[in-house]
Amino acid sequence: MSGLVSLRNRSIQPSFIKRCLSTTTPLFRGQNLTEKIVQKYAVGLPPNKTVFSGDYVTIKPAHVMSHDNSWPVALKFKGLGAKKVKDNRQIVNTLDHDVQNKTDKNLEKYKNIENFAKEQGIDFYPAGRGIGHQIMIEEGYAFPSNLTVASDSHSNTYGGIGSLGTPIVRTDAASIWATGQTWWQIPPVAKVELKGTLPKGVTGKDVIVSLCGLFNNDEVLNHAIEFTGDEIEKLPIDYRLTIANMTTEWGALSGLFPIDDTLVNFYTNRLLRLGPNHPRINNETIEQLRNNKLKSDDDAYYAKTLTIDLSSLTPYVSGPNSVKISTPLAKLSSDNLKVNKAYLVSCTNSRLSDIKAAADIVKGHKIAEGVEFYIAAASSEVQADAEAAGAWKTLLDAGCTPLPAGCGPCIGLGTGLLEEGEVGISATNRNFKGRMGSRDALAFLASPEVVAASAIVGKIASPEEVNGSPCPPTVEVSKTITLNEKPVESSDVESASEEDAGSVLPGFPREIEGELVLCDADNINTDGIYPGKYTYQDDVSREKMAEVCMENYDQEFGSKTKANDIIISGFNFGTGSSREQAATCILARDIKLVVAGSFGNIFSRNSINNALLTLEIPDLINMLRKKYADSEPELTRRTGWFLKWNVPKALVTVKDSEGNVVLEQKVGELGSNLQEIIIQGGLEGWVRSELKKEATA
Ligand SMILES: *[C@@H]1O[C@H](CO)[C@@H](O)[C@H](O)[C@H]1NC(C)=O
Ligand SMILES: *[C@@H]1O[C@H](CO)[C@@H](O)[C@H](O)[C@H]1NC(C)=O
Ligand SMILES: *[C@@H]1O[C@H](CO)[C@@H](O)[C@H](O)[C@H]1NC(C)=O
Ligand SMILES: *[C@@H]1O[C@H](CO)[C@@H](O)[C@H](O)[C@H]1NC(C)=O
C-alpha cells in the first residue's frame, strides 16, 4: 500500500489515557447534528457503529452538484473506464459560472455537458437558469437533514436550510458518478451561538461579515459549524443562506442551521410557488420534515463554542480586499469613501428579499452621478418574482444596469469589472485582491441595503443617509469563545483488547512505524512540496518526482531522508494549490505517512485520494519544537524519535531515542472502507476496482 489519510487529532492527553485504562464504562455519547446526518449517509459501517468527529467514513450523498466543471469531471469519469453513472437521480448538472462567455470554445464545452447529461438522464439546468447552489435549494435537491455535496467551495450554503453541505474535489465527483460514493472525514464541530435578535437594518450579511472579522485567527478553519441561539427561529432563511454561504470565506467546511418551524414555513411557502406536483418539495416531504426535525443530542460534543450577541451588531463592511478586515459602517461612512461601482449580484445576496430590500432604499431616488450599479438575480425564478413584485423595475428606474441571472463580476467574469483605482461595494461573498477585476481596485462587501444606499449617496453610506439622516453610531460587539474539553471516552482505550478493536483488511498494515523527520515550519505550501515548474509536465518519472520532493522547502531534504521515514511538520501543511503531485511526490520518496499540526483541506483530500496517509497531532509538533527550542535551526532534522500507529486500536505511540514513551494519542478510526481505498492506491484505483466487480457480477 501507499497513500495517506489525514487523521485528525482526537486530543486525548497521555495522562488521561492512563487514567482510563482501568475504567470499564462503555462509551455512550450523543451525536451533534453534523454527526447524525453523516450517520444517515455513511455506508458499510460495522453494526452499531456510531460515527463521531475524526472518523473516516464512506458516504453516499443524497445529491451531488457540479457546474461548469462538469466537463472535466466527465472526462475523469470516462478516464476511469466508467460508462454509465451509478444513479442519475443523485446527480445534478448546472451551468452558471462562465455564462457570459459566448466563444465557440465555451459554447462547445457547455454543449458537451448538456449532451452528457441527456445521454445519462441527469437533471440538467442550462446557462441562464441561475446559480447552481440556488437551483439546488429552489428545486429541493438540497433538503433539510440530508447530505448534499458539490464540486464547488460554496457548498456550505446548503447549511442555511439544514442540509449538511460540503465541498468535494473533481475526483470525488467522478467517484460518486461512477459508484454513488466517496469518503469524508468528519471534521471537528464548532458551535456558533447567535444570541438575541438583530436590530432593525442589520442583516444576515452583517452577521457573517462580523463573525469573519471578530474571529479572524482561524478559529473555525476546517471545522464543521452548527449555528444555534435562543432566538434563532427569528432569523429568516435568506439570512441563514447568506451566513452559511460565507462560512466558506470564514474557513469552515460546512455551516449548518437548525431544522425548525421557520424552515418548515419556508417550505410551505415554496410549495405555493411550485404547485402540488414537485418531485422533491411536496406535501409529503414537508409533512415528514415537520414531524421529524433532526436535532443534536443534549450530550453531543462540540470542540469549541463561539458566541456573539446579535443585538449588539451594527452594519459592518468587509474589506478592502479581505474578509478578515471588517469595519463598522459608521467609521467608513465618516471617511467619505467615494464609490465607482456597486453590485447586487450572485448567489450570496441576490434573492428576492435582497432585491426587495435594495429596491425599498432606492425607491424615488437616482443612482449618484459617476456610479454604476449592477444587478443580477440569483436565478431566473428570482428575477421573475422580483419583476412581479415591482422591485426589479424600481431598480431599473433608479438607473441600475441589469446582468443575466448567474455568476459574473463576483468572480471577475463578464461586464462591469472593477478597474484600476476604482472603489467597489458589493453584496457578494469574496473580495480578494483582483477577484472582481483589477488588483489595484478596492473591493468592499456589505449588505444589499448598504450597497443600494452607497450607490445612491455616491460614497459608502448607510440607508439612513439616503434620506439625509446621519449614519447611526457603532456599539461594541459582545463575543466570547470557549474551548471545550473532550469527554472521557473510556472505550477508546478499552479497545486495547484487539478482538473488539477495529478490523484491518488483508493487505493493509496493522502497524505503521518509522523515524520522525522534523520539517519545522508552518504553512509549507504545495509549491514547497512539489515545485510548480513540474506541475504541468505530464512525463515526470517517479524517480524524478522523488528527487524534487520538498526541494523548494529544503535542498537537503532528499539526502537527509530515507524510505519509511515519517514527516512531522507544523500547521497548515500542504496549503496552496490543488496539485495532486504534492501528495504523490511524497509517496514517490517512499514516505507513507505525514504527521502535522494541521493540514490544508485540499491537501488532505488529495492525500487519501492518492493513498498517502496523514495524521493531525498538534501535541507532537509542539513537543518537538520545545525539544529543539535552543538548538541551531535546521530545515530538515532526524529526531531519533519513532512513531508507531496501531491501526485497529486507532492509537499512536511515540518513543524517544531511549525508548521511553513520550506520547500516546487516540486518532480517528480508519474504517475498512477507507483502508480499501488506500489498498487500491487511492480513490481512482478504488473506483476502477468497484467497476470491475460490477462488470464481473
Ligand atoms: C471562454 O471560455 C473558453 C472555454 O472554457 C476559455 O478558454 C476562454 O478563456 C474563455 N474566455 C474568456 C474571455 O473568459
Ligand atoms: C433526503 O433524504 C431522505 C433520506 O435519505 C430521502 O428519502 C429523501 O429522498 C432525500 N431528499 C432529497 C430531496 O434528496
Ligand atoms: C397539500 O396540503 C395543503 C395544505 O395542507 C392542502 O390544501 C392541499 O390540498 C394538499 N395538496 C395535495 C396535493 O395533497
Ligand atoms: C455562495 O457564494 C458563491 C460565490 O459567489 C456562489 O457561487 C454561490 O452560488 C453562493 N450560494 C448561495 C446560494 O448563496
Tab-separated table of C-alpha atoms in Angstrom, residues 1-7 56 58 183 505-509 512 587 592 604-614 645 647 670-687 689:
chain	number	residue	atom	x	y	z
A	1	MET	CA	0.000	0.000	0.000
A	2	SER	CA	0.947	3.593	-0.348
A	3	GLY	CA	-1.044	6.620	0.447
A	4	LEU	CA	-2.162	8.930	3.111
A	5	VAL	CA	-5.016	9.656	5.402
A	6	SER	CA	-5.365	12.880	7.324
A	7	LEU	CA	-6.390	11.616	10.721
A	56	TYR	CA	-13.337	8.373	8.214
A	58	THR	CA	-17.578	6.226	3.064
A	183	TRP	CA	-15.242	9.322	1.515
A	505	LEU	CA	-8.233	-5.686	5.879
A	506	PRO	CA	-5.761	-8.132	4.355
A	507	GLY	CA	-3.174	-6.050	2.527
A	508	PHE	CA	-3.422	-3.139	4.957
A	509	PRO	CA	-0.699	-2.882	7.613
A	512	ILE	CA	2.751	1.843	10.522
A	587	LEU	CA	4.850	8.656	-1.864
A	592	LYS	CA	3.872	6.746	3.548
A	604	SER	CA	-5.974	16.203	2.972
A	605	ARG	CA	-8.444	15.191	0.275
A	606	ASN	CA	-5.723	14.771	-2.353
A	607	SER	CA	-3.727	12.647	0.070
A	608	ILE	CA	-6.364	9.998	0.655
A	609	ASN	CA	-7.417	10.228	-2.968
A	610	ASN	CA	-3.859	9.217	-3.838
A	611	ALA	CA	-3.320	6.794	-0.932
A	612	LEU	CA	-0.988	8.870	1.220
A	613	LEU	CA	-1.737	8.715	4.957
A	614	THR	CA	-1.785	11.785	7.179
A	645	TRP	CA	0.416	3.828	14.617
A	647	VAL	CA	-4.412	0.918	13.087
A	670	LEU	CA	-9.749	4.275	9.764
A	671	GLY	CA	-12.721	2.142	8.768
A	672	SER	CA	-12.359	-0.798	6.398
A	673	ASN	CA	-13.892	1.241	3.571
A	674	LEU	CA	-11.092	3.750	3.828
A	675	GLN	CA	-8.472	1.012	4.100
A	676	GLU	CA	-9.836	-0.407	0.870
A	677	ILE	CA	-9.367	2.932	-0.904
A	678	ILE	CA	-5.759	3.053	0.310
A	679	ILE	CA	-5.121	-0.579	-0.677
A	680	GLN	CA	-6.395	0.197	-4.181
A	681	GLY	CA	-3.838	3.008	-4.445
A	682	GLY	CA	-6.357	5.783	-3.899
A	683	LEU	CA	-9.844	6.770	-4.909
A	684	GLU	CA	-9.402	6.324	-8.659
A	685	GLY	CA	-7.976	2.840	-8.184
A	686	TRP	CA	-10.854	2.027	-5.858
A	687	VAL	CA	-13.433	3.217	-8.412
A	689	SER	CA	-11.902	-1.984	-8.789
